[in-house]
Short mmCIF file of C-alpha atoms and ligand atoms in Angstrom, two decimals:
data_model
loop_
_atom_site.label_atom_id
_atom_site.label_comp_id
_atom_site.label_asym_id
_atom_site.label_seq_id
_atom_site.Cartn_x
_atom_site.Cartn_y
_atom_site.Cartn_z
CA UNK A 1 0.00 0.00 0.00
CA UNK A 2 1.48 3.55 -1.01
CA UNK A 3 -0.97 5.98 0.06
CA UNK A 4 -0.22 6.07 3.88
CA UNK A 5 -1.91 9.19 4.36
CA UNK A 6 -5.36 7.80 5.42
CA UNK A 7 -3.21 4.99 7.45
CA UNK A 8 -1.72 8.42 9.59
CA UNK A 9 -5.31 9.80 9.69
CA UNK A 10 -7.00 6.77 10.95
CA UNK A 11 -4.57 6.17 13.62
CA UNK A 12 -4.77 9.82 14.38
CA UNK A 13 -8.68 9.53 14.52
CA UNK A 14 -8.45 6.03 16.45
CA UNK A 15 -6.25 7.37 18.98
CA UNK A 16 -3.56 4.60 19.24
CA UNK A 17 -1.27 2.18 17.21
CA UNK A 18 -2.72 -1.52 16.83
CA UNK A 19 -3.09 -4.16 14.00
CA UNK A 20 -6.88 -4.40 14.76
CA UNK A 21 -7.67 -1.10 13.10
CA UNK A 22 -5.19 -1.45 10.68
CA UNK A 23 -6.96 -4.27 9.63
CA UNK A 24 -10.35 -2.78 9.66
CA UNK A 25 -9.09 0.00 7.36
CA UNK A 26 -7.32 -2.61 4.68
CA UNK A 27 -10.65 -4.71 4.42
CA UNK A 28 -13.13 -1.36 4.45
CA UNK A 29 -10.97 -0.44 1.41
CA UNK A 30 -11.06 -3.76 -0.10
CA UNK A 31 -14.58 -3.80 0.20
CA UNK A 32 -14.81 -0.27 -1.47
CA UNK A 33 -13.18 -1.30 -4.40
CA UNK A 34 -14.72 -5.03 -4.99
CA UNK A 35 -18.07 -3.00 -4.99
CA UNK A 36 -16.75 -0.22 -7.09
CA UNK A 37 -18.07 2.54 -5.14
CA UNK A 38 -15.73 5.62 -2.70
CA UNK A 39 -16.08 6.04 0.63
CA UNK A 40 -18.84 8.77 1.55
CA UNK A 41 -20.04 11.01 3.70
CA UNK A 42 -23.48 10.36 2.57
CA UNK A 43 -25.14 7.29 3.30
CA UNK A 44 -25.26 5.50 0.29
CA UNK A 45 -23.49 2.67 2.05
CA UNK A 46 -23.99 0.31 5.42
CA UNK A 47 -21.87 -1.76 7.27
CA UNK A 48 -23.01 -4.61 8.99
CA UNK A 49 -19.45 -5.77 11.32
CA UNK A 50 -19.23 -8.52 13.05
CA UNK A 51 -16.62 -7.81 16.22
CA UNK A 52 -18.73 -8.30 19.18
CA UNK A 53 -18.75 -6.67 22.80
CA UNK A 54 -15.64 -6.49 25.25
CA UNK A 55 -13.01 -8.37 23.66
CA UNK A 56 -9.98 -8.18 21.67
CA UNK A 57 -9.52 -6.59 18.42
CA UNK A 58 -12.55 -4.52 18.93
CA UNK A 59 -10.82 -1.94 17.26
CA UNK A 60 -11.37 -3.53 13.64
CA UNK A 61 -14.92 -1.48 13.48
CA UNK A 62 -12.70 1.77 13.66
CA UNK A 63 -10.89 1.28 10.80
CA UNK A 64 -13.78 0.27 8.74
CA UNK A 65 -15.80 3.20 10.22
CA UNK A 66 -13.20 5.20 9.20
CA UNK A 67 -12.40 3.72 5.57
CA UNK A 68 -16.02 3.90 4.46
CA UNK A 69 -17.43 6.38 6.06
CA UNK A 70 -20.05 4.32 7.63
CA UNK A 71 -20.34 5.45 11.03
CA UNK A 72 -22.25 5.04 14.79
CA UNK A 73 -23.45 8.57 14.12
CA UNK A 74 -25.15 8.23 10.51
CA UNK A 75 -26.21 4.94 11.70
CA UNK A 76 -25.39 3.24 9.19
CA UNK A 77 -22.95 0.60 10.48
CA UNK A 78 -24.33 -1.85 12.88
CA UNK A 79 -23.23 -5.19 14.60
CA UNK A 80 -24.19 -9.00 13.94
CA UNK A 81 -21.76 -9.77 16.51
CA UNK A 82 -19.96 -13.10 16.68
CA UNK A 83 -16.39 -12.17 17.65
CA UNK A 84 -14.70 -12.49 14.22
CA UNK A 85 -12.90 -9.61 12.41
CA UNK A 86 -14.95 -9.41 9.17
CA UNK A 87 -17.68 -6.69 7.68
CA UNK A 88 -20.28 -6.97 5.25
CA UNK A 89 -20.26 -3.78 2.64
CA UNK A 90 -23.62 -2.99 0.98
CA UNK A 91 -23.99 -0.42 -1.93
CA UNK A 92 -27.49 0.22 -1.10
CA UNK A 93 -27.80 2.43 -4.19
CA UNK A 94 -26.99 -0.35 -6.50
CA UNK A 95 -28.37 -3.16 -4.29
CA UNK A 96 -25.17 -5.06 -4.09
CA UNK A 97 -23.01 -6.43 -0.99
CA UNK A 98 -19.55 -8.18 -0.41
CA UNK A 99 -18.29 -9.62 2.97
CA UNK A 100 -14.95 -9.47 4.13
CA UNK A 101 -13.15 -11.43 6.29
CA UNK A 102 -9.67 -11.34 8.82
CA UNK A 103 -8.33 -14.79 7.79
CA UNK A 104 -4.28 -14.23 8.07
CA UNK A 105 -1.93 -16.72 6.42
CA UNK A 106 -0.06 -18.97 9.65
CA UNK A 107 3.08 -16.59 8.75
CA UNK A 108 1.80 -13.57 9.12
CA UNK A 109 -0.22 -14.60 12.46
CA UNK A 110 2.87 -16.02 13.71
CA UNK A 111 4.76 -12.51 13.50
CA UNK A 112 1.85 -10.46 15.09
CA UNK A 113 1.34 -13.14 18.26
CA UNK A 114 5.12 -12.94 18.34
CA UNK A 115 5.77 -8.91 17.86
CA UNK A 116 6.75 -7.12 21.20
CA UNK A 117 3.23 -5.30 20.86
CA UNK A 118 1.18 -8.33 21.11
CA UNK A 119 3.00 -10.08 23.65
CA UNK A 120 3.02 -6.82 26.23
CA UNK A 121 -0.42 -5.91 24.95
CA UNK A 122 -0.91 -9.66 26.09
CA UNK A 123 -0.27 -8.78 29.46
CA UNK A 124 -1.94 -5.93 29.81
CA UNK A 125 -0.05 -3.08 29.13
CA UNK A 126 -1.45 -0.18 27.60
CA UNK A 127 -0.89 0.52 23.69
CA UNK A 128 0.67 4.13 24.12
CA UNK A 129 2.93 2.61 26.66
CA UNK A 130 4.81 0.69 24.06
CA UNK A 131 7.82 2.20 22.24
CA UNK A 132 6.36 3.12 19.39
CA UNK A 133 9.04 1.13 16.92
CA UNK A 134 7.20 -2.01 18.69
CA UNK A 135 3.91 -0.44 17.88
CA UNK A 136 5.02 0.66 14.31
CA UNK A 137 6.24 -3.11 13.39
CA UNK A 138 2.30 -4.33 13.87
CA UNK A 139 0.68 -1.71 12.41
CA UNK A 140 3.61 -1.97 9.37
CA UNK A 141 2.47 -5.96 9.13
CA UNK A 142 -0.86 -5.50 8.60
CA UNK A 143 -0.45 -2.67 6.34
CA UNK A 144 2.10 -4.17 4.06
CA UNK A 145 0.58 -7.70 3.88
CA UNK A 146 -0.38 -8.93 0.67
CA UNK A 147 -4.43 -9.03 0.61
CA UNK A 148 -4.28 -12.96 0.15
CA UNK A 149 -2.36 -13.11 3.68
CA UNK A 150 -4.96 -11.39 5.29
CA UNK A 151 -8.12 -11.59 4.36
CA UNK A 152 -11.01 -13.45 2.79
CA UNK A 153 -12.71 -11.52 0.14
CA UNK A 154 -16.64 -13.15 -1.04
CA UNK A 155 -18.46 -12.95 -4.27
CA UNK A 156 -20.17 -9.99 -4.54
CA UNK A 157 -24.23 -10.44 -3.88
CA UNK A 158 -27.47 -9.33 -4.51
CA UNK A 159 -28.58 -7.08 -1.30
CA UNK A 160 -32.10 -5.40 -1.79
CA UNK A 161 -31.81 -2.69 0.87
CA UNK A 162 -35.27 -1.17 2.39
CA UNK A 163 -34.29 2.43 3.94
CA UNK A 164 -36.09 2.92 7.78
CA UNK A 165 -37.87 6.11 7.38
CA UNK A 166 -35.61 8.76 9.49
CA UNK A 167 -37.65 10.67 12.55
CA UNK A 168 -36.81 14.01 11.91
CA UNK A 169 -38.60 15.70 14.66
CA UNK A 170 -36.83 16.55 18.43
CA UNK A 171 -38.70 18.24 20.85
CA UNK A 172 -38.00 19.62 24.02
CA UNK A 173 -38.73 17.12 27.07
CA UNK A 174 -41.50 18.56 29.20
CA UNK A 175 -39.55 17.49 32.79
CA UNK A 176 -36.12 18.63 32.11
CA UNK A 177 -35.85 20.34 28.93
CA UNK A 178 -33.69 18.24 27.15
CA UNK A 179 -33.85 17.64 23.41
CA UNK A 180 -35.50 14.22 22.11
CA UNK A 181 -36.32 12.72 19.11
CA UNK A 182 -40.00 12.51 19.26
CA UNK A 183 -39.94 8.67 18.57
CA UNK A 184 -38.19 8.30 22.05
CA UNK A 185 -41.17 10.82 24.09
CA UNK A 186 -43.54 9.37 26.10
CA UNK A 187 -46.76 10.66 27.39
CA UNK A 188 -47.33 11.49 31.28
CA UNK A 189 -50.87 13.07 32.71
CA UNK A 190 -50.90 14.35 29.19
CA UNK A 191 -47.43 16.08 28.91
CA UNK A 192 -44.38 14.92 26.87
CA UNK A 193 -41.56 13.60 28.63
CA UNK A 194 -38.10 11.83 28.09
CA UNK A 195 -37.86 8.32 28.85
CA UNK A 196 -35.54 9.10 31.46
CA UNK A 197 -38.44 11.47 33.33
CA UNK A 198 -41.47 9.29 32.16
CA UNK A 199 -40.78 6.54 34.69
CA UNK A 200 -41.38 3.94 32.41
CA UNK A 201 -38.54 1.48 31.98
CA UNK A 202 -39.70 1.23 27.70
ZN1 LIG B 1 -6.86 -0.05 18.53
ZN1 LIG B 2 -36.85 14.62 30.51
#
């Protein structure tokens, strides 16, 4: 890979050095390219990823947040989560979808369970308290890895996609004057509240 610019953004953007969101980035770009379309500020794409909750790696969904432009405040990635490192594209203008998936090559897995990075980060210590030479070599590996070595890249597929109508409306909570989208009010003795000041637990 050339271009390193966007690899010095993201890790500027993700806020530390790790092969995780390295990785993300590489297979959000794949994906952009096996579907032919740019990353956008718009939201002509989704993201489905497939990381889950508290575990390693996590950081995968910033780098594909980040190389697609699908993010947590457009809403339009979201999580099937089953642990694994992969993230299903869809061109929802063009009705078309590709998955793709963190499948390294023994050799290349071998050098990142074996870098100084993994092995500290193994025992806990924080990213930004590794020399950054250690934390350069991961991120360098999973940049500079040939796409085979890396990842699994599927057949692109036929993805109808069926846009949820966006609530444009916020209001101001009756109880404590915050703003709401109206979807989220509830009604109490005839007054709209938050959720928070409705007492209801739904
Ligand atoms: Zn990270
Ligand atoms: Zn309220």
């Amino acid at each position: 890979m050339d271009d390193k610019q966007i690899l010095h953004d993201l890790l500027k953007f993700h806020g530390h050095y790790c092969w995780a969101g390295v990785g993300g980035l590489r297979m959000g770009l794949t994906a952009l390219r096996i579907l032919g379309v740019q990353r956008t500020g718009a939201k002509a794409l989704h993201a489905i990823i497939e990381t889950g909750y508290n575990h390693s790696a996590g950081c995968f969904a910033d780098g594909i947040q980040y190389a697609t432009g699908c993010t947590l405040g457009k809403g339009n990635i979201e999580r099937n989560p089953k642990g694994k490192l992969a993230v299903t594209l869809i061109d929802k203008k063009h009705n078309k979808a590709v998955r793709v998936a963190y499948r390294p090559a023994s050799a290349l897995m071998q050098k990142i369970v074996n870098a100084p990075f993994t092995r500290k980060r193994g025992l806990g210590i924080p990213p930004d308290q590794i020399p950054k030479e250690e934390q350069e070599e991961v991120v360098n590996l999973m940049w500079e890895a040939p796409e085979q070595d890396i990842m699994l890249i599927g057949p692109v597929t036929d993805r109808e996609w069926q846009e949820e109508e966006e609530i444009t409306r916020l209001v101001l909570c009756e109880g404590c004057g915050e703003l709401v989208a109206e979807s989220y009010m509830r009604v109490v003795n005839g007054k709209p509240v938050c959720m928070d000041c409705s007492g209801y637990s739904v």
